[in-house]
Backbone as numpy.savetxt, mean C-alpha at the origin, in Angstrom:
# Nx Ny Nz CAx CAy CAz Cx Cy Cz
0.92 16.18 13.63 0.00 15.18 14.05 0.62 14.34 15.18
-0.03 14.26 16.32 0.53 13.50 17.41 0.08 12.01 17.41
0.77 11.20 18.23 0.52 9.79 18.20 -0.91 9.44 18.65
-1.46 10.15 19.53 -2.79 9.83 20.06 -3.85 10.06 18.96
-3.71 11.18 18.22 -4.66 11.43 17.13 -4.51 10.39 16.02
-3.32 9.90 15.78 -3.02 8.90 14.80 -3.79 7.63 15.11
-3.73 7.17 16.42 -4.36 5.91 16.79 -5.83 6.10 16.91
-6.36 7.27 17.23 -7.80 7.49 17.23 -8.39 7.33 15.89
-7.78 7.90 14.90 -8.26 7.80 13.48 -8.24 6.31 13.11
-7.25 5.58 13.43 -7.15 4.16 13.07 -8.31 3.41 13.74
-8.52 3.69 15.05 -9.61 3.00 15.73 -10.98 3.25 15.12
-11.30 4.55 14.82 -12.63 4.84 14.24 -12.76 4.18 12.81
-11.72 4.23 12.04 -11.73 3.64 10.75 -11.95 2.12 10.83
-11.21 1.43 11.68 -11.36 -0.01 11.79 -12.71 -0.43 12.30
-13.22 0.31 13.22 -14.47 -0.01 13.91 -15.62 -0.03 12.91
-15.54 0.94 11.96 -16.71 1.12 11.06 -16.54 0.52 9.67
-15.31 0.09 9.35 -15.11 -0.37 7.95 -14.60 -1.82 7.89
-14.59 -2.57 9.01 -13.95 -3.95 9.02 -14.57 -4.90 7.97
-15.88 -4.81 7.77 -16.54 -5.70 6.82 -16.05 -5.30 5.38
-16.01 -3.98 5.07 -15.58 -3.54 3.77 -14.10 -3.92 3.49
-13.31 -3.84 4.63 -11.89 -4.20 4.53 -11.78 -5.68 4.15
-12.54 -6.53 4.80 -12.52 -7.96 4.52 -12.85 -8.26 3.08
-13.87 -7.62 2.54 -14.23 -7.82 1.14 -13.11 -7.32 0.22
-12.54 -6.21 0.48 -11.45 -5.66 -0.36 -10.21 -6.52 -0.30
-9.95 -7.04 0.88 -8.72 -7.94 1.03 -8.92 -9.18 0.24
-10.10 -9.76 0.21 -10.33 -10.99 -0.62 -10.22 -10.72 -2.12
-10.76 -9.53 -2.48 -10.68 -9.13 -3.87 -9.20 -8.88 -4.31
-8.48 -8.21 -3.41 -7.07 -7.99 -3.65 -6.29 -9.26 -3.83
-6.44 -10.16 -2.87 -5.77 -11.48 -2.93 -6.09 -12.24 -4.19
-7.36 -12.32 -4.50 -7.84 -13.00 -5.73 -7.24 -12.39 -7.00
-7.18 -11.10 -7.04 -6.69 -10.37 -8.25 -5.18 -10.55 -8.38
-4.46 -10.47 -7.29 -3.00 -10.62 -7.39 -2.60 -12.04 -7.80
-3.25 -12.98 -7.16 -3.00 -14.45 -7.52 -3.30 -14.66 -8.98
-4.43 -14.17 -9.46 -4.74 -14.34 -10.98 -3.68 -13.70 -11.87
-3.22 -12.52 -11.42 -2.19 -11.87 -12.24 -0.86 -12.60 -12.20
-0.47 -13.14 -11.00 0.74 -13.91 -10.91 0.63 -15.18 -11.79
-0.56 -15.67 -11.94 -0.74 -16.91 -12.76 -0.92 -16.56 -14.25
-0.81 -15.25 -14.51 -0.92 -14.71 -15.89 -2.23 -14.97 -16.58
-3.24 -15.10 -15.80 -4.62 -15.33 -16.41 -5.26 -14.02 -16.72
-5.13 -13.01 -15.88 -5.63 -11.66 -16.10 -4.58 -10.71 -15.60
-3.59 -10.41 -16.44 -2.43 -9.59 -16.02 -2.82 -8.23 -15.40
-3.89 -7.65 -15.87 -4.30 -6.33 -15.44 -4.99 -6.27 -14.14
-5.40 -7.43 -13.58 -6.26 -7.36 -12.39 -5.53 -6.91 -11.16
-4.24 -7.22 -11.03 -3.50 -6.75 -9.85 -3.49 -5.25 -9.80
-3.17 -4.64 -10.88 -3.16 -3.17 -10.98 -4.53 -2.57 -10.69
-5.53 -3.20 -11.21 -6.91 -2.72 -11.05 -7.26 -2.80 -9.56
-6.97 -3.96 -8.95 -7.34 -4.07 -7.50 -6.51 -3.12 -6.60
-5.20 -2.95 -6.96 -4.43 -1.98 -6.21 -4.96 -0.56 -6.38
-5.41 -0.26 -7.56 -6.09 1.08 -7.79 -7.25 1.27 -6.88
-8.16 0.27 -6.85 -9.30 0.32 -5.97 -8.93 0.50 -4.51
-7.91 -0.34 -4.09 -7.50 -0.23 -2.68 -6.96 1.17 -2.31
-6.12 1.72 -3.20 -5.55 3.03 -2.96 -6.66 4.10 -2.94
-7.56 4.01 -3.82 -8.70 5.00 -3.85 -9.54 4.85 -2.57
-9.76 3.58 -2.17 -10.52 3.35 -0.94 -9.80 4.00 0.27
-8.50 3.84 0.35 -7.78 4.46 1.47 -7.88 5.98 1.44
-7.70 6.51 0.22 -7.77 7.99 0.11 -9.11 8.51 0.46
-10.16 7.87 -0.04 -11.58 8.45 0.16 -12.06 8.15 1.55
-11.86 6.87 1.98 -12.52 6.44 3.27 -11.59 6.80 4.46
-10.32 6.37 4.41 -9.41 6.56 5.56 -9.11 8.05 5.73
-8.64 8.74 4.67 -8.19 10.12 4.78 -9.32 11.14 4.62
-10.18 11.06 3.61 -11.22 12.05 3.42 -12.30 11.93 4.47
-12.73 10.70 4.80 -13.87 10.51 5.70 -13.43 10.50 7.18
-12.38 9.73 7.49 -12.05 9.58 8.92 -10.82 10.49 9.25
-10.12 10.98 8.35 -8.96 11.84 8.66 -9.35 13.11 9.38
-8.47 13.53 10.36 -8.84 14.73 11.14 -7.77 15.78 11.01
-6.59 15.45 10.51 -5.45 16.39 10.48 -5.20 16.92 9.10
-4.62 18.20 9.09 -4.37 18.76 7.73 -3.48 17.92 6.84
-2.46 17.27 7.45 -1.56 16.49 6.66 -2.25 15.32 5.98
-3.30 14.80 6.63 -4.10 13.77 6.04 -4.93 14.21 4.89
-5.51 15.41 5.02 -6.34 15.93 3.98 -5.61 16.53 2.79
-4.44 17.16 3.05 -3.72 17.91 1.96 -2.51 17.20 1.47
-2.06 16.18 2.15 -0.86 15.44 1.61 -1.32 14.01 1.29
-1.76 13.31 2.28 -2.10 11.82 2.09 -3.23 11.60 1.10
-4.30 12.40 1.29 -5.52 12.13 0.43 -5.15 12.36 -1.07
-4.56 13.46 -1.50 -4.26 13.58 -2.89 -3.27 12.54 -3.37
-2.31 12.11 -2.57 -1.34 11.12 -2.92 -2.00 9.77 -3.20
-2.91 9.37 -2.34 -3.61 8.06 -2.54 -4.55 8.14 -3.74
-5.25 9.23 -3.92 -6.15 9.36 -5.07 -5.31 9.30 -6.34
-4.15 9.95 -6.36 -3.28 9.91 -7.56 -2.82 8.50 -7.84
-2.32 7.82 -6.78 -1.82 6.49 -6.87 -2.94 5.58 -7.43
-4.14 5.66 -6.79 -5.22 4.86 -7.29 -5.59 5.07 -8.67
-5.63 6.33 -9.12 -5.94 6.66 -10.51 -4.86 6.12 -11.45
-3.61 6.25 -11.09 -2.55 5.80 -11.95 -2.49 4.28 -12.07
-2.85 3.63 -10.97 -2.94 2.12 -11.07 -3.99 1.74 -12.01
-5.20 2.36 -11.93 -6.29 2.04 -12.86 -5.90 2.35 -14.32
-5.25 3.54 -14.52 -4.78 3.92 -15.85 -3.82 2.88 -16.38
-2.84 2.46 -15.57 -1.83 1.49 -15.95 -2.44 0.14 -16.28
-3.40 -0.26 -15.49 -4.11 -1.51 -15.74 -4.82 -1.53 -17.07
-5.43 -0.37 -17.43 -6.14 -0.20 -18.70 -5.19 -0.07 -19.86
-4.13 0.76 -19.65 -3.17 1.11 -20.73 -2.33 -0.16 -21.12
-1.86 -0.84 -20.12 -0.98 -2.01 -20.33 -1.64 -3.28 -19.84
-2.80 -3.60 -20.51 -3.54 -4.75 -20.12 -2.75 -6.06 -20.11
-1.87 -6.22 -21.07 -1.14 -7.51 -21.25 0.25 -7.44 -20.57
0.55 -6.40 -19.73 1.75 -6.34 -19.02 1.92 -7.51 -18.12
2.92 -8.26 -18.21 3.20 -9.47 -17.41 3.59 -9.14 -15.97
3.00 -9.74 -14.97 3.42 -9.66 -13.60 4.25 -10.87 -13.29
5.57 -10.58 -13.19 6.51 -11.70 -12.99 6.27 -12.25 -11.52
6.60 -13.55 -11.37 6.57 -14.17 -10.05 7.54 -13.41 -9.14
7.20 -13.28 -7.87 8.07 -12.49 -6.99 9.43 -13.12 -6.82
10.48 -12.25 -6.78 11.84 -12.69 -6.51 12.00 -12.82 -4.99
13.17 -13.07 -4.54 13.41 -13.24 -3.16 13.00 -12.04 -2.30
13.48 -10.88 -2.74 13.18 -9.63 -1.96 11.65 -9.39 -2.01
11.00 -9.46 -3.16 9.55 -9.27 -3.24 8.80 -10.30 -2.35
9.25 -11.52 -2.38 8.61 -12.57 -1.58 8.72 -12.22 -0.12
9.86 -11.66 0.39 10.02 -11.29 1.70 9.15 -10.12 2.06
9.05 -9.14 1.17 8.17 -7.99 1.46 6.71 -8.48 1.45
6.26 -9.36 0.62 4.90 -9.92 0.65 4.66 -10.62 1.97
5.59 -11.36 2.40 5.47 -12.08 3.71 5.36 -11.10 4.83
6.16 -10.03 4.79 6.01 -9.00 5.86 4.64 -8.34 5.84
4.14 -8.09 4.60 2.73 -7.59 4.52 1.74 -8.49 5.16
1.92 -9.84 4.92 0.95 -10.79 5.56 1.11 -10.72 7.04
2.30 -10.39 7.55 2.48 -10.36 8.98 2.09 -9.05 9.70
1.68 -8.07 8.93 1.34 -6.78 9.49 0.47 -6.83 10.73
-0.75 -7.37 10.68 -1.60 -7.38 11.87 -1.01 -8.13 13.01
-0.34 -9.29 12.65 0.26 -10.08 13.72 1.35 -9.31 14.50
2.16 -8.62 13.75 3.22 -7.81 14.38 2.61 -6.69 15.18
1.55 -6.06 14.69 0.84 -5.02 15.43 0.30 -5.55 16.66
-0.26 -6.72 16.72 -0.81 -7.39 17.90 0.34 -7.71 18.90
1.45 -8.21 18.31 2.61 -8.55 19.19 3.19 -7.32 19.89
3.01 -6.14 19.25 3.50 -4.89 19.83 2.55 -4.39 20.86
1.47 -5.11 21.15 0.53 -4.69 22.22 -0.68 -3.88 21.72
-0.92 -3.84 20.41 -2.12 -3.10 19.91 -3.31 -4.09 19.81
-4.47 -3.60 20.15 -5.64 -4.44 20.05 -6.65 -3.76 19.19
-7.53 -4.58 18.51 -8.61 -4.05 17.68 -9.52 -3.23 18.50
-9.98 -2.03 18.04 -9.80 -1.50 16.73 -8.47 -0.66 16.54
-7.79 -0.42 17.63 -6.57 0.45 17.46 -5.38 -0.42 17.16
-5.35 -1.01 15.99 -4.24 -1.80 15.56 -4.18 -1.69 14.01
-3.05 -2.11 13.46 -2.87 -2.02 11.99 -3.46 -3.29 11.37
-4.30 -3.09 10.36 -4.93 -4.16 9.62 -4.43 -4.14 8.20
-4.86 -5.09 7.34 -4.34 -5.19 6.01 -4.71 -4.00 5.11
-5.98 -3.53 5.30 -6.41 -2.48 4.33 -6.35 -1.08 5.12
-5.12 -0.70 5.28 -4.80 0.59 5.87 -3.73 1.26 5.01
-3.43 2.52 5.21 -2.52 3.23 4.27 -1.16 2.56 4.16
-0.48 2.27 5.23 0.84 1.81 5.16 0.95 0.32 4.59
0.08 -0.62 5.07 0.11 -1.91 4.46 -0.28 -1.90 2.97
-1.22 -1.03 2.59 -1.60 -1.05 1.15 -0.48 -0.50 0.27
0.27 0.48 0.77 1.43 0.91 -0.05 2.54 -0.11 -0.03
2.73 -0.75 1.06 3.73 -1.83 1.17 3.35 -2.95 0.16
2.15 -3.32 0.06 1.70 -4.35 -0.87 1.87 -3.82 -2.34
1.47 -2.60 -2.50 1.54 -1.90 -3.85 2.99 -2.02 -4.37
3.95 -1.58 -3.58 5.37 -1.61 -3.97 5.85 -3.06 -4.25
5.47 -3.99 -3.30 5.98 -5.34 -3.53 5.33 -5.99 -4.76
4.19 -5.74 -5.09 3.50 -6.31 -6.31 3.90 -5.60 -7.53
3.87 -4.20 -7.48 4.23 -3.42 -8.69 5.63 -3.66 -9.12
6.53 -4.07 -8.22 7.90 -4.32 -8.57 8.07 -5.40 -9.54
7.08 -6.34 -9.58 7.06 -7.45 -10.52 6.58 -7.13 -11.93
6.03 -5.90 -12.14 5.50 -5.58 -13.48 6.66 -5.19 -14.38
6.53 -5.62 -15.59 7.59 -5.35 -16.53 7.57 -3.83 -16.95
6.37 -3.28 -17.07 6.31 -1.85 -17.42 5.92 -1.05 -16.17
6.73 -0.03 -15.80 6.49 0.69 -14.62 6.32 2.15 -14.96
5.32 2.78 -14.38 5.09 4.20 -14.44 5.99 4.84 -13.40
6.97 5.65 -13.83 7.92 6.24 -12.86 7.24 7.18 -11.86
6.21 7.96 -12.25 5.54 8.82 -11.41 4.84 8.01 -10.25
4.13 6.99 -10.67 3.42 6.07 -9.67 4.44 5.44 -8.73
5.52 4.95 -9.24 6.57 4.40 -8.44 7.13 5.37 -7.44
7.36 6.60 -7.96 7.91 7.65 -7.05 6.95 8.04 -5.94
5.65 8.09 -6.31 4.64 8.46 -5.25 4.52 7.34 -4.17
4.57 6.09 -4.63 4.53 4.98 -3.69 5.74 4.97 -2.77
6.89 5.30 -3.37 8.19 5.32 -2.70 8.20 6.44 -1.63
7.66 7.60 -2.02 7.57 8.72 -1.04 6.82 8.32 0.21
5.66 7.67 0.00 4.93 7.26 1.13 5.64 6.15 1.91
6.29 5.27 1.15 7.06 4.20 1.77 8.14 4.76 2.72
8.79 5.83 2.33 9.85 6.42 3.13 9.27 7.08 4.33
7.98 7.37 4.39 7.40 7.96 5.65 7.35 6.91 6.74
7.73 5.66 6.44 7.77 4.64 7.43 8.78 5.02 8.59
9.56 6.01 8.33 10.50 6.46 9.36 9.70 7.04 10.57
8.50 7.44 10.34 7.66 7.93 11.43 7.18 6.84 12.40
7.53 5.57 12.07 7.14 4.48 12.97 7.65 4.68 14.38
8.76 5.26 14.50 9.33 5.56 15.84 8.54 6.67 16.55
8.15 7.65 15.84 7.43 8.89 16.44 6.08 8.43 16.91
5.36 7.59 16.19 3.98 7.20 16.55 3.94 5.89 17.31
5.11 5.37 17.63 5.13 4.06 18.32 4.42 2.99 17.48
4.52 3.13 16.12 3.91 2.11 15.23 5.06 1.37 14.54
5.71 0.59 15.35 6.91 -0.05 14.87 6.71 -1.04 13.79
5.46 -1.51 13.62 5.13 -2.33 12.47 5.36 -1.67 11.19
5.40 -0.29 11.19 5.57 0.45 9.90 7.02 0.46 9.47
7.93 -0.22 10.23 9.27 -0.49 9.68 9.17 -1.35 8.41
8.10 -2.03 8.30 7.85 -2.82 7.07 7.67 -1.86 5.90
6.91 -0.76 6.15 6.70 0.23 5.13 7.98 0.87 4.79
8.79 1.20 5.75 10.12 1.77 5.48 10.97 0.89 4.59
10.96 -0.45 4.88 11.74 -1.42 4.04 11.28 -1.40 2.62
9.92 -1.35 2.48 9.27 -1.28 1.09 9.70 0.04 0.43
9.70 1.11 1.16 10.11 2.39 0.59 11.50 2.40 0.09
12.45 1.84 0.89 13.86 1.69 0.48 14.02 0.83 -0.81
13.20 -0.22 -0.82 13.18 -1.06 -2.06 12.65 -0.27 -3.23
11.67 0.58 -2.96 11.11 1.48 -4.03 12.14 2.46 -4.54
13.06 2.93 -3.71 14.11 3.79 -4.14 15.01 3.07 -5.14
15.34 1.81 -4.79 16.19 0.96 -5.64 15.51 0.72 -7.02
14.22 0.43 -6.95 13.45 0.22 -8.18 13.44 1.50 -9.05
13.23 2.63 -8.46 13.14 3.92 -9.14 14.47 4.26 -9.80
15.55 4.06 -9.04 16.90 4.33 -9.59 17.15 3.41 -10.82
16.71 2.18 -10.69 16.90 1.16 -11.78 16.10 1.59 -13.01
14.89 2.04 -12.79 14.02 2.41 -13.91 14.57 3.71 -14.61
15.08 4.65 -13.81 15.68 5.87 -14.37 16.93 5.56 -15.22
17.77 4.69 -14.69 18.99 4.29 -15.42 18.68 3.52 -16.69
17.63 2.71 -16.58 17.29 1.91 -17.75 16.81 2.76 -18.92
16.23 3.91 -18.61 15.73 4.80 -19.66 16.82 5.69 -20.24
17.97 5.79 -19.58 19.00 6.73 -20.06 19.78 6.05 -21.23
């Protein structure tokens, strides 16, 4: 997939889904805040599940044009979305801890995604917004890191996509260095989870 095709897909997606993105962003923010306040611990996972499914179905299945989007990214996001919903249902009372220093920094970087995209010279609709594949995975890793119970398969899938942030140089999408940072943090979380179970 070349850089031009990458930005064309982003432009088409943003142009036609900006209202839906706004609604989903408000829902995500509301759900994560409630979970951090321990009022509805399951809501963050539920909202992240919906967001990942939305990306899989809308961004990749509907607007995607390349084989890698259809045969790698689409199944990955559908699986992540399904696992988040399953985890939210299975571990309804799982506590979402307040973010530590690293998680707070990653959440701040997520908030800065569109601003950094604009500073890099990108303009709507061909710019990175909050409800896009890389920001959604970045948010997913940063929030899921605070859960006491973690599904290793889900964490591994999120980390795999996080590490694709290395492509930021290839596609001139330098804002996705945020994704790479989240992916590297995901590796640390995964190693910790594996060691904890031994």
